[in-house]
Amino acid sequence: MSDNNRGNKYPESQVNRLEITPDKRYLAAAGNPHIRLFDVNSTSPQPVMSYDSHTNNVMAVGFQCDGKWMYSGSEDGTVKIWDLRAPGCQREYESRAAVNTVVLHPNQTELISGDQNGNIRVWDLTANSCSCELVPEVDTAVRSLTVMWDGSLVVAANNKGTCYVWRLLRGTQTMTNFEPLHKLQAHDGYILKCLLSPEFCEPQRYLATASSDSTVKIWNVDGFTLEKTLVGHQRWVWDCVFSVDGAYLITASSDTTARLWSMSTGEDIRVYQGHHKATVCCALHDGAETTAA
């Protein structure tokens, strides 16, 4: 990983989430209530586009695999879809509670959201409606969702340190069906991020859970046994992201640092410093070895 660093100011608010476009050209920064799109290779601090129709903190942002559109979820209770070539919102779905997390199914036709009231909803983009609702634990906020790269599993993490795991089954219709597979008591504190390992990590499959207990735990998806506990951060760990081959993990913490961990040893091999406030999100651009935090 290179030691190059560059700062971009986002003066209007905190940054809640970072995501890099599939072509690695742009970085989306989700704030309150805007989403700003920055050119990764530009030295200009100005965004190339701003997306402005949310009315509260934007907690989730991501991209369709071809980079044609972006999705977002906000504490204003909505999930939105945006055409990257135009500033306006193309579609809006009402969750009726603050949305904490949104992921796109690998089939590219379903969004899965989790909210503060403990609801998980599947939004069928073809039918343009909610096709499924789950409540794994009543009145317990769903903090983070992750889907396996092949669409076989989905994991939901909540404020009680619990991960719920479902096997995703395809019915005769296009709708995804959830089959309960496992309940994992991963941490005593909040789980702030859960993340399944990428395709090029195969045949190993891991689940990373980042927590308010200042640790990140790595679980083997085969049986959900604990592989490693990553210890080094001093405060809450808000976010984590795997390298494309699953060999490394980047984490972001309230202790103002981001860290690079070796998955083989469980040791931190680099600490990124320079922030003066909590580091709450991170994104990894593997191609140019650039970490955004």
XYZ file of N, CA and C in Angstrom, residues 120-210:
273
model
N -36.180 -5.351 8.007
C -35.414 -5.590 6.786
C -36.417 -5.688 5.653
N -36.177 -4.922 4.604
C -37.097 -4.929 3.468
C -36.333 -5.184 2.174
N -36.953 -5.972 1.294
C -36.406 -6.200 -0.040
C -37.219 -5.366 -1.022
N -36.520 -4.535 -1.791
C -37.163 -3.667 -2.775
C -36.898 -4.241 -4.160
N -37.952 -4.720 -4.792
C -37.851 -5.312 -6.127
C -37.856 -4.179 -7.150
N -36.721 -3.973 -7.798
C -36.598 -2.840 -8.714
C -37.341 -3.071 -10.019
N -37.584 -4.340 -10.342
C -38.341 -4.647 -11.558
C -39.823 -4.353 -11.354
N -40.356 -4.831 -10.216
C -41.768 -4.588 -9.892
C -41.983 -3.202 -9.273
N -40.868 -2.562 -8.864
C -40.919 -1.233 -8.248
C -41.744 -1.231 -6.957
N -41.507 -2.260 -6.114
C -42.281 -2.378 -4.869
C -41.501 -3.203 -3.851
N -41.984 -3.169 -2.610
C -41.400 -3.990 -1.546
C -41.917 -5.419 -1.686
N -41.013 -6.374 -1.863
C -41.424 -7.761 -2.110
C -41.311 -8.646 -0.883
N -40.643 -8.164 0.184
C -40.420 -9.008 1.359
C -40.098 -8.123 2.556
N -40.616 -8.507 3.732
C -40.299 -7.810 4.972
C -39.948 -8.823 6.049
N -38.884 -8.532 6.812
C -38.448 -9.388 7.915
C -38.191 -8.523 9.139
N -38.459 -9.073 10.318
C -38.104 -8.392 11.564
C -37.377 -9.418 12.440
N -36.048 -9.499 12.334
C -35.325 -10.517 13.096
C -35.430 -10.345 14.605
N -35.470 -9.094 15.079
C -35.579 -8.832 16.512
C -36.345 -7.526 16.679
N -37.523 -7.595 17.301
C -38.416 -6.434 17.385
C -37.740 -5.286 18.122
N -37.875 -4.081 17.560
C -37.368 -2.854 18.169
C -35.864 -2.864 18.424
N -35.122 -3.664 17.652
C -33.666 -3.658 17.736
C -33.117 -3.250 16.380
N -32.473 -2.087 16.340
C -32.044 -1.507 15.070
C -31.142 -2.448 14.277
N -31.443 -2.582 12.995
C -30.541 -3.286 12.080
C -29.494 -2.268 11.637
N -28.259 -2.518 12.021
C -27.201 -1.541 11.812
C -26.482 -1.739 10.480
N -26.348 -3.016 10.051
C -25.563 -3.293 8.851
C -26.068 -4.558 8.176
N -26.017 -4.562 6.836
C -26.374 -5.728 6.027
C -25.243 -6.035 5.061
N -25.055 -7.323 4.750
C -24.079 -7.715 3.744
C -24.584 -8.955 3.018
N -24.312 -9.027 1.716
C -24.732 -10.150 0.885
C -23.497 -10.819 0.298
N -23.460 -12.155 0.307
C -22.347 -12.873 -0.315
C -22.302 -12.568 -1.809
N -21.095 -12.520 -2.371
C -20.890 -12.090 -3.762
C -21.709 -12.915 -4.754
N -22.005 -14.188 -4.404
C -22.782 -15.042 -5.316
C -24.266 -15.051 -4.989
N -24.680 -14.201 -4.025
C -26.092 -14.104 -3.673
C -26.617 -15.249 -2.828
N -25.723 -16.044 -2.228
C -26.166 -17.240 -1.501
C -26.540 -16.961 -0.050
N -25.974 -15.909 0.544
C -26.209 -15.608 1.956
C -26.458 -14.114 2.132
N -27.229 -13.795 3.169
C -27.323 -12.410 3.628
C -27.172 -12.414 5.142
N -26.452 -11.415 5.663
C -26.227 -11.289 7.102
C -26.707 -9.905 7.537
N -27.430 -9.873 8.655
C -27.879 -8.624 9.263
C -27.280 -8.535 10.660
N -26.688 -7.386 10.982
C -26.104 -7.169 12.301
C -26.883 -6.082 13.024
N -27.051 -6.254 14.353
C -27.895 -5.302 15.071
C -27.206 -4.671 16.275
N -27.970 -3.829 16.985
C -27.437 -3.070 18.103
C -27.192 -3.914 19.348
N -27.576 -5.174 19.339
C -27.335 -6.057 20.481
C -26.161 -6.996 20.251
N -25.386 -6.724 19.187
C -24.208 -7.549 18.920
C -24.505 -8.873 18.258
N -25.704 -8.994 17.692
C -26.142 -10.259 17.089
C -26.127 -10.168 15.574
N -25.680 -11.249 14.933
C -25.784 -11.389 13.486
C -26.810 -12.468 13.162
N -27.724 -12.145 12.288
C -28.677 -13.119 11.759
C -28.256 -13.473 10.340
N -28.201 -14.764 10.062
C -27.740 -15.233 8.754
C -28.869 -15.999 8.087
N -29.131 -15.654 6.828
C -30.126 -16.375 6.044
C -29.487 -16.913 4.771
N -29.960 -18.065 4.356
C -29.641 -18.547 3.014
C -30.664 -17.936 2.069
N -30.198 -17.383 0.966
C -31.099 -16.771 0.000
C -31.480 -17.791 -1.054
N -32.779 -18.016 -1.200
C -33.285 -19.007 -2.142
C -34.101 -18.318 -3.213
N -33.941 -18.795 -4.405
C -34.735 -18.287 -5.522
C -35.989 -19.129 -5.680
N -37.145 -18.486 -5.569
C -38.399 -19.204 -5.775
C -38.712 -19.305 -7.259
N -39.898 -19.767 -7.574
C -40.314 -19.851 -8.976
C -40.493 -18.460 -9.569
N -40.750 -17.483 -8.666
C -40.835 -16.104 -9.127
C -39.454 -15.448 -8.988
N -39.372 -14.201 -9.278
C -38.089 -13.518 -9.173
C -37.752 -13.152 -7.730
N -38.718 -13.251 -6.830
C -38.513 -12.800 -5.466
C -37.531 -13.699 -4.714
N -36.639 -13.070 -3.961
C -35.703 -13.799 -3.121
C -36.405 -14.243 -1.838
N -36.207 -15.508 -1.463
C -36.749 -16.039 -0.219
C -35.630 -16.216 0.801
N -35.917 -15.870 2.063
C -34.940 -15.959 3.141
C -35.165 -17.244 3.942
N -34.155 -18.097 4.035
C -34.230 -19.306 4.856
C -33.272 -19.128 6.040
N -33.789 -19.091 7.293
C -32.897 -18.889 8.444
C -31.813 -19.960 8.501
N -30.566 -19.510 8.696
C -29.439 -20.435 8.711
C -28.705 -20.428 10.043
N -28.497 -19.232 10.621
C -27.670 -19.168 11.823
C -27.952 -17.868 12.578
N -27.806 -17.929 13.908
C -27.839 -16.745 14.759
C -26.525 -16.715 15.528
N -25.777 -15.627 15.352
C -24.427 -15.526 15.902
C -24.360 -14.377 16.896
N -24.059 -14.686 18.154
C -23.821 -13.627 19.135
C -22.356 -13.231 19.034
N -22.095 -12.218 18.224
C -20.723 -11.911 17.825
C -20.004 -10.990 18.811
N -20.723 -10.027 19.370
C -20.121 -9.037 20.266
C -21.083 -8.737 21.404
N -20.540 -8.158 22.492
C -21.390 -7.702 23.588
C -21.946 -6.303 23.297
N -21.218 -5.508 22.506
C -21.670 -4.168 22.162
C -22.360 -4.134 20.812
N -22.593 -2.919 20.323
C -23.191 -2.750 18.997
C -22.278 -3.344 17.921
N -22.885 -3.928 16.886
C -22.138 -4.199 15.659
C -22.424 -3.049 14.709
N -21.378 -2.350 14.298
C -21.533 -1.167 13.469
C -21.380 -1.490 11.987
N -20.698 -2.596 11.678
C -20.545 -3.020 10.283
C -20.335 -4.532 10.252
N -21.044 -5.186 9.320
C -20.739 -6.587 9.025
C -20.441 -6.674 7.536
N -19.515 -7.555 7.159
C -19.083 -7.613 5.763
C -18.611 -9.015 5.409
N -19.186 -9.575 4.347
C -18.758 -10.875 3.838
C -17.617 -10.693 2.847
N -16.729 -11.670 2.790
C -15.526 -11.570 1.969
C -15.848 -11.625 0.479
N -14.964 -11.073 -0.372
C -15.223 -10.977 -1.809
C -14.947 -12.276 -2.560
N -15.318 -12.262 -3.835
C -15.223 -13.458 -4.687
C -13.803 -14.017 -4.747
N -12.804 -13.150 -4.860
C -11.434 -13.621 -5.077
C -10.763 -14.095 -3.797
N -11.525 -14.124 -2.711
C -11.065 -14.730 -1.454
C -11.314 -16.236 -1.442
N -12.130 -16.723 -2.404
C -12.481 -18.134 -2.454
C -11.222 -19.001 -2.514
N -11.236 -20.253 -1.946
C -12.409 -20.924 -1.378
C -12.733 -20.527 0.062
N -11.888 -19.678 0.696
C -12.217 -19.218 2.042
C -13.367 -18.226 1.978
N -14.252 -18.332 2.954
C -15.356 -17.379 3.074
C -15.414 -16.886 4.517
N -15.329 -15.564 4.651
C -15.271 -14.966 5.977
C -16.370 -13.923 6.162
N -16.714 -13.709 7.434
C -17.572 -12.610 7.844
C -16.782 -11.757 8.813
N -16.661 -10.465 8.528
C -16.023 -9.521 9.444
C -17.107 -8.738 10.175
N -16.946 -8.580 11.496
C -17.881 -7.779 12.291
C -17.092 -6.733 13.070
N -17.451 -5.455 12.861
C -16.790 -4.333 13.537
C -17.719 -3.809 14.620
